[in-house]
Coordinates of C-alpha atoms in Angstrom, one line a residue:
Chain A
X156 CA 19.0 -27.6 -11.9
X157 CA 18.9 -25.3 -8.9
X158 CA 17.7 -21.8 -10.2
X159 CA 16.1 -18.7 -9.4
X160 CA 12.8 -18.2 -11.3
X161 CA 11.0 -14.9 -11.8
X162 CA 7.2 -14.4 -13.2
X163 CA 6.4 -13.1 -15.2
X164 CA 9.2 -12.2 -17.7
X165 CA 7.3 -9.1 -19.0
X166 CA 4.7 -7.2 -17.3
X167 CA 2.7 -4.3 -18.6
X168 CA 0.6 -2.0 -16.2
X169 CA -1.0 1.2 -16.4
X170 CA 0.0 4.3 -14.3
X171 CA -1.0 4.2 -10.8
X172 CA -2.3 0.3 -11.1
X173 CA -0.6 -2.2 -8.4
X174 CA 1.9 -4.9 -9.9
X175 CA 3.2 -7.9 -8.1
X176 CA 6.3 -9.4 -9.5
X177 CA 7.3 -13.0 -8.2
X178 CA 10.3 -14.8 -7.5
X179 CA 11.2 -18.5 -6.4
X180 CA 14.5 -20.2 -6.2
X181 CA 15.4 -24.1 -5.5
X182 CA 18.8 -23.2 -4.2
X183 CA 17.3 -23.0 -0.4
X184 CA 19.5 -20.0 0.1
X185 CA 18.8 -17.9 3.5
X186 CA 18.9 -14.4 1.6
X187 CA 17.0 -12.7 -0.9
X188 CA 17.1 -9.5 -3.0
X189 CA 15.1 -7.5 -4.9
X190 CA 17.2 -5.0 -7.3
X191 CA 15.9 -2.3 -9.6
X192 CA 18.2 -1.8 -13.2
X193 CA 17.3 0.7 -15.6
X194 CA 18.8 0.6 -19.1
X195 CA 22.8 1.0 -18.8
X196 CA 22.6 1.6 -15.0
X197 CA 23.9 -0.4 -12.2
X198 CA 21.4 -2.8 -10.5
X199 CA 20.2 -0.9 -7.6
X200 CA 19.4 -2.8 -4.3
X201 CA 15.9 -2.2 -3.1
X202 CA 16.0 -4.5 -0.3
X203 CA 16.6 -7.9 0.9
X204 CA 15.5 -10.8 3.5
X205 CA 18.0 -12.6 5.8
X206 CA 15.6 -15.6 6.4
X207 CA 12.2 -14.0 7.6
X208 CA 14.4 -10.7 8.5
X209 CA 13.4 -7.7 6.1
X210 CA 15.8 -5.2 5.5
X211 CA 14.7 -2.0 3.5
X212 CA 17.3 0.3 1.8
X213 CA 17.2 3.9 3.1
X214 CA 16.3 5.2 -0.3
X215 CA 13.8 2.6 -1.5
X216 CA 10.5 4.6 -1.9
X217 CA 7.5 3.6 0.0
X218 CA 5.6 2.6 -3.2
X219 CA 7.8 -0.6 -3.0
X220 CA 7.0 -3.2 -0.8
X221 CA 8.0 -7.2 -0.5
X222 CA 7.0 -10.4 1.0
X223 CA 8.9 -13.6 1.8
X224 CA 6.2 -16.1 2.9
X225 CA 8.8 -18.9 2.9
X226 CA 12.2 -20.0 2.1
X227 CA 11.6 -20.2 -1.5
X228 CA 9.5 -17.3 -2.3
X229 CA 9.6 -13.7 -2.5
X230 CA 7.1 -11.0 -3.8
X231 CA 7.6 -7.3 -5.0
X232 CA 4.9 -5.2 -5.0
X233 CA 4.7 -1.7 -6.5
X234 CA 1.3 -0.1 -5.0
X235 CA 1.0 2.8 -7.5
X236 CA 3.7 2.5 -10.1
X237 CA 4.7 5.4 -11.9
X238 CA 6.5 6.0 -15.3
X239 CA 10.0 6.4 -13.4
X240 CA 9.5 2.6 -12.1
X241 CA 9.7 1.3 -15.5
X242 CA 12.7 -1.0 -15.3
X243 CA 14.2 -4.4 -15.1
X244 CA 13.7 -6.0 -11.7
X245 CA 16.0 -8.5 -10.5
X246 CA 15.7 -11.3 -7.9
X247 CA 19.0 -12.8 -6.5
X248 CA 19.8 -15.1 -3.7
X249 CA 22.8 -16.0 -1.6
X250 CA 23.7 -18.7 0.7
X251 CA 25.0 -16.1 3.5
X252 CA 24.8 -12.1 3.5
X253 CA 28.3 -12.1 4.9
X254 CA 30.4 -9.3 3.3
X255 CA 32.6 -10.9 0.6
X256 CA 31.2 -14.2 0.7
X257 CA 27.6 -13.8 -0.6
X258 CA 27.9 -14.5 -4.3
X259 CA 24.5 -14.0 -5.6
X260 CA 22.7 -15.9 -7.9
X261 CA 20.3 -13.9 -10.2
X262 CA 17.0 -14.9 -11.8
X263 CA 16.5 -13.8 -15.7
X264 CA 14.6 -10.4 -14.5
X265 CA 10.9 -8.9 -15.0
X266 CA 11.1 -6.4 -17.5
X267 CA 8.2 -3.8 -16.1
X268 CA 6.7 -1.3 -18.7
X269 CA 4.2 1.3 -17.3
X270 CA 1.7 2.9 -19.4
Chain B
X159 CA 30.5 7.0 0.2
X160 CA 31.0 3.6 -1.5
X161 CA 31.5 4.2 -5.0
X162 CA 32.3 1.7 -8.4
X163 CA 33.3 3.3 -11.4
X164 CA 33.7 1.1 -14.6
X165 CA 35.6 2.0 -17.9
X166 CA 35.1 2.2 -20.7
X167 CA 31.4 2.4 -21.1
X168 CA 31.5 0.3 -24.3
X169 CA 34.1 -1.5 -25.9
X170 CA 33.9 -2.9 -29.4
X171 CA 36.7 -5.1 -30.5
X172 CA 37.6 -7.5 -33.4
X173 CA 37.7 -11.1 -32.9
X174 CA 41.0 -12.0 -31.3
X175 CA 41.7 -8.4 -30.1
X176 CA 42.6 -8.8 -26.5
X177 CA 41.9 -6.0 -24.2
X178 CA 41.1 -4.9 -20.7
X179 CA 38.2 -3.6 -18.7
X180 CA 38.7 -1.4 -15.6
X181 CA 36.9 -1.3 -12.4
X182 CA 37.8 1.4 -9.8
X183 CA 36.3 1.6 -6.4
X184 CA 36.0 3.6 -3.3
X185 CA 35.7 1.8 -0.2
X186 CA 36.2 1.8 3.1
X187 CA 37.7 -1.8 4.0
X188 CA 37.2 -4.1 0.9
X189 CA 35.8 -7.2 1.9
X190 CA 35.3 -8.8 -1.9
X191 CA 35.2 -7.6 -5.2
X192 CA 33.2 -9.5 -7.6
X193 CA 32.8 -9.5 -11.5
X194 CA 29.4 -10.3 -13.1
X195 CA 28.5 -11.0 -16.9
X196 CA 25.0 -9.9 -18.1
X197 CA 23.8 -11.0 -21.3
X198 CA 21.0 -8.5 -22.8
X199 CA 17.9 -9.2 -21.1
X200 CA 18.9 -11.6 -18.5
X201 CA 20.5 -11.4 -15.1
X202 CA 23.9 -11.3 -14.1
X203 CA 26.0 -14.4 -13.9
X204 CA 28.8 -14.9 -11.3
X205 CA 32.1 -14.8 -12.7
X206 CA 34.8 -14.3 -10.2
X207 CA 35.7 -13.0 -6.4
X208 CA 38.8 -11.1 -5.6
X209 CA 39.6 -10.4 -2.0
X210 CA 43.0 -9.2 -1.7
X211 CA 45.2 -6.9 -3.6
X212 CA 47.7 -9.2 -6.1
X213 CA 45.1 -11.8 -6.4
X214 CA 44.5 -13.0 -9.8
X215 CA 41.8 -15.5 -11.1
X216 CA 41.0 -17.0 -14.5
X217 CA 38.7 -18.6 -16.1
X218 CA 38.7 -19.4 -20.2
X219 CA 39.6 -16.2 -21.9
X220 CA 39.2 -14.2 -18.8
X221 CA 41.4 -13.1 -16.0
X222 CA 40.4 -10.8 -13.2
X223 CA 43.0 -9.3 -11.5
X224 CA 42.9 -6.4 -8.0
X225 CA 44.9 -3.8 -6.5
X226 CA 44.1 -1.5 -3.6
X227 CA 42.1 0.7 -6.0
X228 CA 41.0 -1.1 -8.9
X229 CA 40.4 -4.1 -10.4
X230 CA 40.9 -5.2 -14.3
X231 CA 39.1 -7.6 -16.4
X232 CA 41.5 -9.3 -19.1
X233 CA 40.0 -10.7 -22.1
X234 CA 42.4 -12.9 -24.2
X235 CA 41.7 -13.6 -28.1
X236 CA 38.0 -12.7 -27.4
X237 CA 35.0 -14.5 -29.4
X238 CA 31.9 -13.1 -30.3
X239 CA 30.3 -15.2 -27.9
X240 CA 32.4 -13.1 -25.1
X241 CA 30.0 -10.4 -26.0
X242 CA 28.1 -9.1 -23.0
X243 CA 27.7 -6.4 -20.1
X244 CA 30.4 -7.1 -17.1
X245 CA 29.8 -5.8 -14.0
X246 CA 32.0 -5.1 -11.0
X247 CA 30.8 -5.0 -7.5
X248 CA 32.5 -4.5 -4.2
X249 CA 31.4 -5.5 -0.6
X250 CA 32.6 -3.2 2.5
X251 CA 33.8 -5.4 5.6
X252 CA 31.2 -5.3 7.9
X253 CA 28.3 -4.6 5.4
X254 CA 25.8 -6.8 3.9
X255 CA 25.4 -4.7 0.7
X256 CA 26.7 -5.4 -2.9
X257 CA 27.7 -2.3 -4.9
X258 CA 27.4 -2.2 -8.5
X259 CA 29.2 -0.4 -11.1
X260 CA 27.1 0.7 -14.4
X261 CA 29.2 -2.0 -16.4
X262 CA 31.3 -2.2 -19.6
X263 CA 29.1 -3.1 -22.6
X264 CA 31.6 -5.5 -24.3
X265 CA 31.0 -5.7 -28.3
X266 CA 33.5 -8.5 -29.9
X267 CA 33.0 -8.6 -33.9
X268 CA 33.7 -12.0 -35.8

């Protein structure tokens, strides 16, 4: 089955220790997104890739970076995690980013804990 | 600024007790409104897209409707397996970003 896979499902890191989260997709979608979701809150878009074109949200901290080496994979790098970065990180894909037509397919998420 | 507000924050129902979830939105030029279901510890799963006022879509016990200011997700005779968080999201005409609401947590007791 075509799907979005995230690894690891749970990640524990220490304050200030860099961490990388991984996302892969078998849907062959052009667009990949990274969201941050804290408990009982709306998913917050961090950035998205349209093919190789990187689009950062204006309020995404510089501490968050992303790489998309090919169509299938996308990584989220948190350079110096703080306690406030503890959250669920969701990867999503869509065939198109055209407004209203980009139904998004989400992975299961990575739960990040910062000690 | 585009905004999505969902109410109630949490809803507890008995099995078979029908109800509705509300999504109020403020967006300049709605291109599409989405409903997603999110189970605990999992990513959201797509349910419906609505494009214009008056549109309705149904899937099993769920029916989504849309007006110019809000959308409703009606749940008819819910079962315990319908327990989840239901997220509403909007896309603005000409935009690329999907704005999500915080969701309604639905609990259905047998």
